[in-house]
Structures are given as C-alpha cells and as structure tokens.
Amino acid sequence: MTNDQDKNAALAATSVLSTSDGARILCVADVRGGISQLNQLAEKANAQYIIHTGDFGFYDDTSLERISDRTLSHLLQYSTLIPSQVKSRLADAPLEQLRRTIDQNQAYLSEFSDFLSGKKKLNVPVFAVWGACEDVSILEKFRSKEYSIPNLNILDEATTHLLEIGGVNLRLFGLGGAVVQHKLFDNGEGLDTIAGGSGTMWTTALQIGELVETAQLVYDPSETRILVTHASPGREGLLAQLALVLKVDFTISAGLHFRYGISYNEFSCQPDQEHYRNRLLESQQGFLQLWESIRDQVESSVDDTQSTLLQNVLSVVNRLPPSLHDRQDDGSNSSQTDLEEQGFKNMWNFNLPDAAFGWVILDVHHGRVSAETKAQGFNFAYRKNNGYPASSATSSQRAYSIASSEHSGHEQDNRMRELPQDDDNASSNAESVGSRSNRRQSMYKNPFVAYVGGLSNTTVTEEEIREFFGHKSVTGVKFPLDHNTQLPKPHCYVDFIDQASLDEAIAKNGQLLHDNKMIINKPNPHVYDGRGRGRGQRGRGNRNSRLSFDRVRE
C-alpha cells in the first residue's frame, strides 16, 4: 500500500464522535470485571464519555480454564465482585475449591458475559485498553469482529478515536498490557502484535511500533493528543519515550492502586531536564541490552512489514530529551529554548486510583480541558482511639501494605497496595476488643452458614461435624454453650466456603450421625444473630430460650 492508502485506511479505522457542546470525560481504572460500576460512576459524575485504563475484566464463560492458578489467586485477592466474606474463606481453600466456586458463579470473575449477551448495557461510550489481567483470546475476538459490545471501543495499536467536543479535537491512542522487558518480543498465545497467556497480557515491541505508525498516519497539529496506557509512564521509561514520539499532551494510566489519584508533569518531579533525560537513558540502555542479545534471531524471523515496525520501536528507544550540556560541548549557537524538551513541562500525566476509590474528570468546554479529581482517601478515624498501640491494630486499620503478588505478565511487581477497607466500618473496627469480638463479626457476616440441630451434647464433636460435611467445605463450627452448665447445646452453626457447599449440606437434612437424626437448614435470621445465641436473651443461654429455638428450627 502507498502512504496515502495507509493514511486513508487509518482514517477509516478512526471512530469520530462529534458534538458542538462541551462534555465531561470520566477517567477510571481497574473495574476488574465489575463493569456495571461504569454506568453508576458516569451517572454520579454526569459524564458523557469514559476512558478506562486496564484490568477491565475481559473474561468470558470459557476463560476460567485458561487462567493459571497464580493468576486466579491474584484475581481472588483483588476482586471487586466476590463478597469479602467469601474471599476470606476462599483465600485458604484449595485452588480446586476456588475454581469450582467461580465455575458455579461466573459473575465472580467478570460481568463481561452479561454485556456481551446484551443482558446489560453500557450507557455511554467507553474507550478502554486492556490491562495486565485479561484473557488474550477475548481481545482477539474483538479484533476479528466476532465479539462486539455497543458503546465499547477498544483502544489498541491499530485503532484511534477522535472526540470533537467543546471546541477541542481529542485524539485518543491506547496501549494495553503490562510492560515486562524480557517479554517485549514474546507473543505468548496472542496473534499478530498483541500478546498474552494464562489470563494475563503484556505489551510487545511490535505493538509499540504499530502504534507509532498509526499515530504518524493520522497526525494533525490542530488536535490534542491523549495516550491511554495500563502501565504508568512515570514508572516505565519506554512509555515516557513513546509519549514523546507520539507528541501527546496528556497521558492517562492506571496508577499503583493508591487511594488518591496523581497528576504531574516531569518538571514538577525532576530537579532539571538532565535528570529527566537520565531516567529515559536508563530505560534505553535496558532495552538495548536486551535487543543486542536477540537481534540476530529477531531480524531473521520478521517480514518486511514487521521490520518497519521494529524500526519504529528503535526510534522510540532512541528518543531522548536534548542534553542541556550539548550547547557547551558542540560549540553550536543553539539557544536554551532550542534545547528544552517541550514535553518536560507541557505534557501532563494522570495516574488513576482504582475505580472503587476515585477517578479524574476531564471537563472540555470552550476549547479548555479542565480536570477534577475525586478520591476516597484514607480513613484516619482509628487514630482517635488512643487506647490501642499501633502494633495491635487489625489489618483493616493499616493504611497500606506491600503486596508482592501483582501480575505483570507472570512477573512479580512489588507495588504499594492498600488493603481493602470499608470506610463505614473503620471506626467500629478500631473499637473492637479482642479476638472474641472479631470472631463474632466473622460469624455474623458469613452468608453461607447452616443450623445443625438434633445433636447429643456428649457424643458429637467439632471434628466429626467437619468430617460429616467435608473438611474442604467447612470453614468454621460453632457450638453455643449453655451458660448454666457450660456444656455445648444440642445444636451448632457451621460455616461453609460457598453456596454450593451450603446447598450440599442442607441436602443431608434427616441423615444420622451417631444415632442423632440431624436437622439441617438455614438459621432463622429473626432468632439467630450470628453469635451462637438467640436474640433478645443477652447471651444468658437459659434453657427456655434454647428449647424455643429448637422448636423454631424443627
């Protein structure tokens, strides 16, 4: 194809959304399969468009079998869809149990299938890149047009989108996946330029090269350019170099999962341009070291088109800000202005918190792009409780924790991650006294609990209960004590790991255990308060309350 034909093809692949009025663009990250959040957040923020920066939840009903155990454990740990009670019980369960639970309830993995089938819909246009934890086969199906979702636009190396709003032409480019240097030339299970496998995805060198080509073909100096990535240009020098080559005005990326978003230019973070250059120079040296070790192998296996893309990649790697020492070294008459890198001061970068914790709004009106940030932030209420030393604080009271299981295509990336914290419960957690209170809260919150009655208080033990229902299915057994005799009452409450295990247990109602005909069903919420005692009895456990309870159950 000629250059004109290439340009026409690129323009034909560009979607153009135009309105003379201004608009609000919601920028969010990491909905992690909870795609319905996008509709809720767009309504809350009064946004007409959404930009999403990865870990969207590109998993369908067939993805589970392709996800590695390690990635599945990571998805469990940071899922926004699995109830916290279920997550805590699955955390120590065998992986087979985790797979069975998700297989029985695909909504725990992602809402994607509901949107694909049309059961659920996106209310506004969404422009999304894929993240580090996605199924590459799903993205391949979008590329082949087998999959499509109304209002969902995938940003990739071959596609660009133009928003003509509020007197500004916003040109969107996107690059998905984690940046893992030794995987830049590894496609894994992916086809063409995108790469992934085992439920994860990463960036490739050819992907970067094709994005450069796409941007060159549609270049228009009147446009305002935005680069959307999953990895942060602030951490990945290669992405910062790419932003310079694409001549973007803004970068928007997923952050490091903080409770606050970040906006910055390099001038605000670096002492001077030379430090900025040195950071990118370090990235360049790392890439070139890899390139020299595989160059012969790669060049012998690529075709002419791919060879051109590789040259584009090298142009990115070699794109460095001018050194301010050059004016003295080469004896030229270059002015200070000539040596200044425009992107050093004029390119703004947004790192987003996870969607559950905050977002950024780009408000475009009358030619101006303004920004609003929203962050849930930390809850510091626990500090008012001076009666507890910091060392005894519960995990939910700690502001953050180091998590070493973040996937960057099978790589461990030690990122600062905050532990999940329910702001509404932060104060009450800080006031909890001892492990007994914590156990009570856990029993109360578990939705998968069964009442087991008709037992003899002298012949049935906790171990026998666990064995009867299956050790892998049971996470806790609670025998309430008679307050007068201090002996176990003739019933107990059994915590199960998931709904399937609870259903299997209830199906055993009427079976015998040591000649005891067992009564197995769900606790009566009006009688059972989750603490192994009847409501309204203030924990006295008198026999009348026990008999009344047993009659209710029988």
Coordinates of C-alpha atoms in Angstrom, one line a residue:
M1 CA 0.0 0.0 0.0
T2 CA 1.1 3.6 -0.6
N3 CA 1.4 6.1 2.2
D4 CA -1.8 7.7 1.0
Q5 CA -3.6 4.4 1.1
D6 CA -2.2 3.7 4.5
K7 CA -3.3 7.0 5.8
N8 CA -6.8 6.5 4.3
A9 CA -7.0 3.1 5.9
A10 CA -6.0 4.5 9.3
L11 CA -8.5 7.3 9.0
A12 CA -11.2 4.8 8.0
A13 CA -10.4 2.9 11.2
T14 CA -10.9 6.0 13.3
S15 CA -14.2 6.5 15.0
V16 CA -15.3 10.1 15.3
L17 CA -17.7 11.3 17.9
S18 CA -18.7 14.9 17.5
T19 CA -20.7 17.4 19.5
S20 CA -20.6 21.2 19.5
D21 CA -21.4 21.2 23.2
G22 CA -18.9 20.6 25.9
A23 CA -18.6 17.2 27.6
R24 CA -17.3 15.5 30.7
I25 CA -15.0 12.5 30.3
L26 CA -14.7 10.1 33.2
C27 CA -11.3 8.6 33.5
V28 CA -11.2 5.4 35.7
A29 CA -9.1 2.3 36.2
D30 CA -9.4 -1.3 37.3
V31 CA -13.1 -2.1 37.5
R32 CA -11.8 -5.7 37.4
G33 CA -14.9 -7.2 35.9
G34 CA -17.4 -5.0 37.8
I35 CA -18.3 -3.3 34.5
S36 CA -21.7 -2.1 35.9
Q37 CA -19.7 0.4 38.0
L38 CA -19.0 2.4 34.9
N39 CA -22.7 3.2 34.4
Q40 CA -23.0 4.1 38.1
L41 CA -19.9 6.3 38.1
A42 CA -20.9 8.0 34.8
E43 CA -24.3 9.0 36.2
K44 CA -22.7 10.1 39.5
A45 CA -20.1 12.3 37.7
N46 CA -22.5 13.5 35.0
A47 CA -20.1 12.2 32.4
Q48 CA -20.8 11.7 28.7
Y49 CA -17.7 9.6 27.9
I50 CA -15.5 7.2 29.8
I51 CA -11.8 6.3 29.4
H52 CA -10.7 3.1 31.2
T53 CA -7.1 2.3 31.7
G54 CA -7.0 -1.5 32.0
D55 CA -7.9 -4.6 34.1
F56 CA -11.4 -4.1 32.6
G57 CA -12.4 -7.7 33.1
F58 CA -12.1 -9.2 29.7
Y59 CA -13.1 -12.8 30.8
D60 CA -16.0 -14.7 29.4
D61 CA -17.6 -18.1 30.4
T62 CA -14.7 -20.0 28.7
S63 CA -11.8 -18.1 30.3
L64 CA -11.6 -19.9 33.6
E65 CA -9.8 -23.0 32.1
R66 CA -7.1 -20.7 30.5
I67 CA -6.3 -18.8 33.7
S68 CA -3.3 -20.1 35.6
D69 CA -3.5 -20.9 39.3
R70 CA -1.3 -18.0 40.2
T71 CA -3.3 -15.5 38.2
L72 CA -6.6 -16.9 39.6
S73 CA -5.3 -16.4 43.2
H74 CA -4.4 -12.8 42.3
L75 CA -7.9 -12.2 40.8
L76 CA -9.4 -13.5 44.0
Q77 CA -7.3 -11.3 46.2
Y78 CA -8.2 -8.1 44.4
S79 CA -11.7 -8.9 43.0
T80 CA -14.4 -6.3 43.4
L81 CA -17.1 -8.9 42.6
I82 CA -16.5 -11.6 45.2
P83 CA -18.0 -10.7 48.6
S84 CA -15.4 -10.1 51.3
Q85 CA -16.7 -13.0 53.4
V86 CA -16.4 -15.4 50.5
K87 CA -12.9 -14.1 49.7
S88 CA -11.7 -14.6 53.2
R89 CA -12.9 -18.2 53.1
L90 CA -11.6 -19.0 49.7
A91 CA -8.2 -17.5 50.5
D92 CA -7.1 -20.6 52.4
A93 CA -9.1 -23.1 50.4
P94 CA -7.6 -25.4 47.8
L95 CA -7.4 -24.0 44.3
E96 CA -9.8 -26.7 43.1
Q97 CA -12.4 -25.2 45.5
L98 CA -11.8 -21.7 44.2
R99 CA -12.2 -22.9 40.6
R100 CA -15.3 -24.8 41.5
T101 CA -16.8 -21.8 43.2
I102 CA -16.1 -19.5 40.2
D103 CA -17.3 -22.1 37.7
Q104 CA -20.6 -22.2 39.6
N105 CA -20.9 -18.5 39.7
Q106 CA -19.2 -16.9 36.7
A107 CA -20.3 -13.4 37.9
Y108 CA -17.5 -13.7 40.5
L109 CA -15.0 -13.5 37.6
S110 CA -16.5 -10.8 35.5
E111 CA -19.8 -9.2 34.3
F112 CA -18.4 -9.3 30.7
S113 CA -20.6 -12.1 29.5
D114 CA -23.7 -10.2 30.6
F115 CA -22.7 -7.2 28.5
L116 CA -21.7 -9.4 25.6
S117 CA -25.1 -11.1 25.6
G118 CA -27.0 -7.8 25.8
K119 CA -28.4 -8.5 29.3
K120 CA -26.6 -5.5 30.5
K121 CA -25.6 -2.3 28.5
L122 CA -23.1 0.5 28.7
N123 CA -25.0 3.8 28.9
V124 CA -22.2 6.0 27.5
P125 CA -19.3 5.4 25.0
V126 CA -16.3 3.7 26.8
F127 CA -12.8 3.8 25.4
A128 CA -10.7 1.1 27.1
V129 CA -7.3 -0.5 26.9
W130 CA -6.7 -4.0 28.3
G131 CA -4.8 -4.5 31.5
A132 CA -2.3 -7.0 32.9
C133 CA -5.0 -9.4 34.0
E134 CA -7.2 -10.2 30.9
D135 CA -7.8 -13.1 28.6
V136 CA -6.0 -12.5 25.3
S137 CA -8.4 -14.7 23.4
I138 CA -11.2 -12.3 24.2
L139 CA -9.3 -9.4 22.7
E140 CA -8.5 -11.5 19.6
K141 CA -12.3 -12.0 19.1
F142 CA -12.9 -8.2 19.3
R143 CA -10.2 -7.8 16.7
S144 CA -11.8 -10.4 14.4
K145 CA -15.2 -8.7 14.9
E146 CA -16.6 -12.0 16.5
Y147 CA -17.2 -10.0 19.7
S148 CA -18.7 -6.5 19.9
I149 CA -20.4 -4.6 22.7
P150 CA -22.4 -1.4 21.9
N151 CA -20.6 1.6 23.2
L152 CA -17.4 -0.3 24.0
N153 CA -14.4 0.9 21.9
I154 CA -11.1 -0.9 22.3
L155 CA -8.0 1.3 22.2
D156 CA -5.1 -0.6 20.6
E157 CA -2.1 -0.1 18.4
A158 CA -4.1 -0.2 15.1
T159 CA -7.1 1.9 16.2
T160 CA -7.5 5.5 17.1
H161 CA -10.6 7.5 18.1
L162 CA -11.3 11.2 17.7
L163 CA -13.7 13.2 20.0
E164 CA -14.7 16.5 18.6
I165 CA -16.2 18.1 21.7
G166 CA -16.3 21.6 23.3
G167 CA -14.2 23.2 20.6
V168 CA -11.3 20.7 21.1
N169 CA -10.4 17.7 18.9
L170 CA -9.2 15.0 21.3
R171 CA -7.2 12.2 19.6
L172 CA -7.1 9.0 21.7
F173 CA -4.3 6.4 21.4
G174 CA -4.0 3.3 23.5
L175 CA -1.5 0.7 24.6
G176 CA -2.7 -2.1 26.8
G177 CA -1.0 -4.7 29.0
A178 CA 1.9 -4.8 31.5
V179 CA 5.4 -3.7 30.4
V180 CA 7.7 -6.6 31.0
Q181 CA 11.0 -6.0 29.2
H182 CA 12.0 -9.6 28.6
K183 CA 8.6 -10.3 27.1
L184 CA 8.6 -7.5 24.6
F185 CA 9.4 -10.0 21.8
D186 CA 7.2 -12.8 23.1
N187 CA 3.6 -13.0 21.9
G188 CA 2.6 -15.9 24.1
E189 CA -0.8 -17.2 23.0
G190 CA -1.6 -13.9 21.1
L191 CA -1.7 -13.4 17.4
D192 CA -0.3 -10.6 15.3
T193 CA 1.1 -7.9 17.6
I194 CA -0.9 -8.4 20.9
A195 CA 0.3 -10.9 23.4
G196 CA -0.8 -12.8 26.5
G197 CA -1.4 -16.1 28.1
S198 CA -2.6 -17.8 31.3
G199 CA -5.1 -15.0 31.9
T200 CA -2.5 -12.2 31.7
M201 CA -1.5 -9.8 28.9
W202 CA 1.6 -7.7 28.2
T203 CA 3.0 -5.1 25.8
T204 CA 5.1 -6.1 22.8
A205 CA 7.7 -4.3 20.8
L206 CA 5.7 -4.7 17.6
Q207 CA 2.6 -3.3 19.3
I208 CA 4.6 -0.2 20.1
G209 CA 5.9 0.0 16.6
E210 CA 2.4 -0.2 15.0
L211 CA 1.1 2.4 17.4
V212 CA 3.8 4.8 16.2
E213 CA 2.8 4.1 12.6
T214 CA -0.9 4.7 13.3
A215 CA -0.1 8.0 15.1
Q216 CA 2.1 9.2 12.2
L217 CA -0.6 8.4 9.6
V218 CA -3.3 10.5 11.3
Y219 CA -1.1 13.3 12.6
D220 CA -2.9 16.7 12.7
P221 CA -1.2 19.5 14.7
S222 CA -4.6 21.0 15.5
E223 CA -5.5 18.0 17.6
T224 CA -5.0 17.5 21.3
R225 CA -3.4 14.0 21.8
I226 CA -4.0 11.7 24.7
L227 CA -2.1 8.4 25.3
V228 CA -4.0 5.9 27.4
T229 CA -1.9 3.1 28.9
H230 CA -2.3 0.5 31.6
A231 CA 1.3 0.8 32.9
S232 CA 2.4 4.2 34.2
P233 CA 4.8 6.3 32.1
G234 CA 6.1 7.5 35.4
R235 CA 7.5 4.0 36.2
E236 CA 8.1 2.8 32.7
G237 CA 10.6 4.9 30.8
L238 CA 9.7 3.2 27.5
L239 CA 6.2 4.5 27.8
A240 CA 7.5 8.0 28.6
Q241 CA 9.6 7.9 25.4
L242 CA 6.6 6.7 23.5
A243 CA 4.6 9.7 24.7
L244 CA 7.4 12.0 23.4
V245 CA 7.4 10.3 20.0
L246 CA 3.6 10.5 19.7
K247 CA 3.7 14.2 20.7
V248 CA 0.9 13.7 23.2
D249 CA -0.4 16.4 25.5
F250 CA -1.8 14.1 28.2
T251 CA -1.1 10.5 29.4
I252 CA -3.7 8.7 31.4
S253 CA -2.8 5.4 33.1
A254 CA -3.7 3.1 35.9
G255 CA -1.8 4.0 39.0
L256 CA -0.3 1.9 41.7
H257 CA -3.7 1.3 43.4
F258 CA -3.5 4.1 45.8
R259 CA -6.5 5.9 47.4
Y260 CA -5.5 9.2 45.7
G261 CA -5.0 10.0 42.0
I262 CA -1.9 11.7 40.8
S263 CA -1.4 14.4 38.3
Y264 CA 2.0 15.8 37.4
N265 CA 4.4 16.9 34.7
E266 CA 8.1 15.9 34.7
F267 CA 9.1 19.4 35.6
S268 CA 7.3 19.0 39.0
C269 CA 9.1 15.7 39.8
Q270 CA 12.7 16.2 38.4
P271 CA 15.3 18.8 39.5
D272 CA 16.0 19.6 35.9
Q273 CA 15.7 18.3 32.4
E274 CA 19.0 16.4 32.7
H275 CA 17.6 14.2 35.4
Y276 CA 14.6 13.5 33.2
R277 CA 16.9 12.6 30.4
N278 CA 18.9 10.3 32.6
R279 CA 15.8 8.4 33.6
L280 CA 14.9 7.8 30.0
L281 CA 18.5 7.0 29.2
E282 CA 18.4 4.2 31.8
S283 CA 15.3 2.8 30.0
Q284 CA 17.1 3.0 26.7
Q285 CA 20.1 1.1 28.0
G286 CA 18.0 -1.7 29.4
F287 CA 16.2 -2.2 26.1
L288 CA 19.3 -2.1 24.0
Q289 CA 21.0 -4.7 26.2
L290 CA 18.0 -7.0 25.5
W291 CA 18.0 -6.1 21.9
E292 CA 21.6 -6.9 21.3
S293 CA 21.2 -10.4 22.8
I294 CA 18.3 -11.3 20.5
R295 CA 18.8 -9.0 17.5
D296 CA 20.0 -11.7 15.0
Q297 CA 17.2 -14.1 15.9
V298 CA 14.5 -11.4 15.6
E299 CA 15.8 -9.9 12.4
S300 CA 16.0 -13.3 10.7
S301 CA 12.4 -14.1 11.5
V302 CA 10.5 -10.9 10.7
D303 CA 9.0 -9.9 7.4
D304 CA 9.3 -6.5 5.7
T305 CA 6.3 -5.0 7.5
Q306 CA 7.4 -6.2 10.9
S307 CA 10.9 -4.9 10.1
T308 CA 9.4 -1.4 9.6
L309 CA 7.6 -1.7 12.9
L310 CA 10.9 -2.7 14.6
Q311 CA 12.5 0.5 13.2
N312 CA 9.7 2.4 14.8
V313 CA 10.4 0.8 18.1
L314 CA 14.0 1.7 17.9
S315 CA 13.0 5.3 17.1
V316 CA 11.1 5.3 20.4
V317 CA 14.0 3.8 22.3
N318 CA 16.4 6.4 20.9
R319 CA 14.1 9.3 21.6
L320 CA 15.7 11.2 24.5
P321 CA 15.3 14.8 25.6
P322 CA 18.2 17.0 24.5
S323 CA 21.1 17.4 27.0
L324 CA 21.5 20.9 28.2
H325 CA 25.2 20.3 28.1
D326 CA 25.1 19.9 24.3
R327 CA 25.3 23.7 23.8
Q328 CA 28.7 23.8 25.5
D329 CA 30.0 20.6 24.1
D330 CA 29.4 21.0 20.4
G331 CA 30.2 24.7 20.1
S332 CA 26.9 25.5 18.3
N333 CA 24.8 28.5 18.8
S334 CA 21.8 26.6 20.0
S335 CA 19.8 28.7 22.4
Q336 CA 18.5 27.4 25.7
T337 CA 15.0 27.3 24.2
D338 CA 16.1 25.1 21.3
L339 CA 17.4 22.5 23.8
E340 CA 14.3 22.5 26.0
E341 CA 12.1 19.4 25.7
Q342 CA 8.6 20.6 25.4
G343 CA 7.2 17.5 27.0
F344 CA 9.2 18.2 30.1
K345 CA 6.8 21.0 31.1
N346 CA 3.9 20.8 28.8
M347 CA 2.9 17.1 28.9
W348 CA 0.6 16.2 31.8
N349 CA 0.3 12.8 33.3
F350 CA -2.7 11.3 35.2
N351 CA -2.2 8.1 37.3
L352 CA -5.7 6.9 38.4
P353 CA -6.8 5.2 41.6
D354 CA -8.9 2.0 41.2
A355 CA -12.5 2.8 40.2
A356 CA -13.7 1.9 43.7
F357 CA -11.5 4.6 45.2
G358 CA -11.7 7.6 42.8
W359 CA -11.4 9.0 39.4
V360 CA -10.5 12.0 37.2
I361 CA -12.9 14.1 35.2
L362 CA -11.7 15.9 32.1
D363 CA -14.2 18.7 31.6
V364 CA -14.0 20.0 28.0
H365 CA -15.7 23.3 27.3
H366 CA -15.0 26.3 25.0
G367 CA -11.6 25.0 24.0
R368 CA -10.4 24.4 27.5
V369 CA -9.6 21.0 29.1
S370 CA -10.0 21.3 32.9
A371 CA -9.6 18.5 35.4
E372 CA -11.5 17.4 38.5
T373 CA -10.2 14.7 40.8
K374 CA -12.2 12.6 43.2
A375 CA -10.5 10.3 45.8
Q376 CA -12.0 8.2 48.6
G377 CA -8.8 8.7 50.5
F378 CA -7.7 7.1 53.8
N379 CA -9.9 6.8 56.9
F380 CA -7.9 8.0 59.8
A381 CA -10.6 7.7 62.4
Y382 CA -8.8 4.8 64.1
R383 CA -6.1 7.2 65.3
K384 CA -8.5 8.8 67.7
N385 CA -8.6 5.6 69.7
N386 CA -5.5 6.1 71.9
G387 CA -6.1 3.0 73.9
Y388 CA -4.6 0.6 71.5
P389 CA -0.9 0.5 70.5
A390 CA -0.2 0.5 66.7
S391 CA 1.2 -3.0 67.0
S392 CA -2.2 -4.4 67.9
A393 CA -4.1 -2.7 65.2
T394 CA -6.1 -5.0 62.9
S395 CA -5.1 -5.4 59.2
S396 CA -8.1 -3.2 58.2
Q397 CA -6.7 -0.4 60.3
R398 CA -3.4 -0.2 58.5
A399 CA -3.2 2.4 55.8
Y400 CA -1.4 0.3 53.3
S401 CA 0.5 -3.0 52.8
I402 CA 3.2 -4.3 50.4
A403 CA 1.6 -6.8 48.1
S404 CA 4.1 -9.0 46.1
S405 CA 1.6 -10.9 44.0
E406 CA 0.7 -8.2 41.4
H407 CA 0.9 -9.7 37.9
S408 CA 2.9 -8.1 35.2
G409 CA 2.7 -10.9 32.7
H410 CA 3.9 -13.6 35.2
E411 CA 6.3 -11.2 36.8
Q412 CA 6.1 -10.2 40.5
D413 CA 5.9 -6.4 40.8
N414 CA 6.2 -5.3 44.4
R415 CA 3.6 -2.5 44.4
M416 CA 2.4 -0.5 47.3
R417 CA -1.2 -1.6 47.7
E418 CA -3.7 -0.7 50.3
L419 CA -5.6 -3.4 52.0
P420 CA -9.4 -3.3 51.3
Q421 CA -11.1 -1.1 53.9
D422 CA -14.7 -0.4 54.4
D423 CA -14.9 3.2 55.5
D424 CA -18.2 2.7 57.2
N425 CA -16.7 0.0 59.4
A426 CA -13.4 1.7 60.1
S427 CA -14.4 3.2 63.4
S428 CA -16.1 0.2 64.6
N429 CA -13.1 -2.0 63.7
A430 CA -10.9 0.3 65.7
E431 CA -13.1 -0.1 68.7
S432 CA -13.3 -3.9 68.5
V433 CA -12.0 -5.5 71.6
G434 CA -10.0 -8.8 71.3
S435 CA -10.3 -11.8 69.1
R436 CA -13.7 -12.8 70.5
S437 CA -15.3 -9.7 69.0
N438 CA -13.6 -10.4 65.7
R439 CA -14.9 -14.0 65.7
R440 CA -18.4 -12.8 66.4
Q441 CA -18.3 -10.3 63.5
S442 CA -17.0 -13.0 61.2
M443 CA -19.8 -15.4 62.2
Y444 CA -22.4 -12.7 61.7
K445 CA -21.2 -11.7 58.3
N446 CA -20.9 -15.2 56.8
P447 CA -23.8 -15.8 54.3
F448 CA -23.1 -19.5 54.0
V449 CA -24.0 -20.8 57.4
A450 CA -26.2 -23.8 58.3
Y451 CA -28.0 -24.6 61.5
V452 CA -27.4 -28.2 62.6
G453 CA -29.8 -29.4 65.3
G454 CA -30.8 -32.7 66.9
L455 CA -27.4 -33.5 68.3
S456 CA -26.3 -35.1 71.6
N457 CA -24.1 -32.7 73.5
T458 CA -21.9 -35.6 74.7
T459 CA -21.3 -37.7 71.6
V460 CA -20.8 -35.3 68.6
T461 CA -17.6 -33.3 68.3
E462 CA -16.5 -30.5 66.1
E463 CA -14.1 -32.7 64.2
E464 CA -17.0 -35.2 63.5
I465 CA -19.1 -32.3 62.1
R466 CA -16.3 -31.3 59.8
E467 CA -15.8 -34.9 58.7
F468 CA -19.5 -35.3 58.1
F469 CA -19.8 -32.3 55.8
G470 CA -16.2 -32.5 54.3
H471 CA -13.2 -30.7 55.6
K472 CA -12.7 -28.8 52.4
S473 CA -16.2 -27.3 52.5
V474 CA -16.3 -26.3 56.2
T475 CA -14.5 -23.2 57.4
G476 CA -15.9 -23.0 61.0
V477 CA -18.1 -24.8 63.5
K478 CA -19.7 -23.0 66.5
F479 CA -21.3 -25.0 69.4
P480 CA -23.1 -22.5 71.6
L481 CA -22.6 -23.1 75.3
D482 CA -25.3 -23.4 77.9
H483 CA -24.5 -20.6 80.3
N484 CA -25.5 -22.6 83.4
T485 CA -23.9 -25.9 82.7
Q486 CA -21.1 -24.7 80.4
L487 CA -21.8 -27.7 78.2
P488 CA -22.4 -27.5 74.4
K489 CA -26.1 -27.1 73.4
P490 CA -27.6 -29.8 71.2
H491 CA -27.1 -27.8 68.0
C492 CA -24.3 -25.9 66.2
Y493 CA -23.7 -23.5 63.4
V494 CA -21.5 -24.5 60.5
D495 CA -19.7 -22.0 58.2
F496 CA -19.3 -23.2 54.6
I497 CA -17.0 -21.9 52.0
D498 CA -19.6 -21.2 49.3
Q499 CA -23.2 -21.5 48.3
A500 CA -22.7 -24.9 46.6
S501 CA -21.2 -26.4 49.8
L502 CA -24.1 -25.0 51.9
D503 CA -26.7 -26.5 49.5
E504 CA -24.9 -29.9 49.7
A505 CA -25.1 -29.7 53.5
I506 CA -28.8 -28.8 53.6
A507 CA -29.5 -31.8 51.3
K508 CA -28.3 -34.0 54.2
N509 CA -31.1 -33.0 56.4
G510 CA -32.5 -36.0 58.3
Q511 CA -29.4 -38.1 58.0
L512 CA -28.0 -39.9 61.1
L513 CA -24.8 -39.1 62.9
H514 CA -24.1 -41.3 65.9
D515 CA -27.8 -42.2 66.0
N516 CA -28.7 -38.5 66.1
K517 CA -31.2 -37.5 63.4
M518 CA -29.8 -34.3 62.2
I519 CA -31.9 -31.2 61.5
I520 CA -30.0 -29.1 58.9
N521 CA -31.3 -25.8 57.4
K522 CA -30.6 -22.1 57.3
P523 CA -30.7 -20.2 60.6
N524 CA -33.7 -18.1 61.2
P525 CA -32.5 -14.5 60.9
H526 CA -35.1 -13.4 63.4
V527 CA -33.7 -15.7 66.1
Y528 CA -30.0 -16.2 65.2
D529 CA -27.8 -13.2 65.5
G530 CA -24.7 -14.9 64.2
R531 CA -23.1 -15.1 67.6
G532 CA -24.4 -18.6 68.6
R533 CA -27.2 -17.2 70.8
G534 CA -30.8 -16.2 70.5
R535 CA -31.7 -12.5 70.0
G536 CA -33.2 -10.7 73.0
Q537 CA -31.6 -13.1 75.6
R538 CA -28.5 -11.0 76.2
G539 CA -26.3 -14.1 75.9
R540 CA -27.7 -15.8 79.1
G541 CA -28.4 -19.1 77.2
N542 CA -31.2 -20.2 79.6
R543 CA -32.9 -23.5 78.7
N544 CA -36.2 -21.9 77.8
S545 CA -34.5 -19.9 75.0
R546 CA -32.8 -23.0 73.8
L547 CA -35.9 -25.1 73.6
S548 CA -37.8 -22.2 72.0
F549 CA -35.1 -22.0 69.4
D550 CA -35.1 -25.8 68.7
R551 CA -38.9 -25.7 68.2
V552 CA -38.5 -22.9 65.7
R553 CA -35.9 -25.0 63.8
E554 CA -37.9 -28.2 64.0

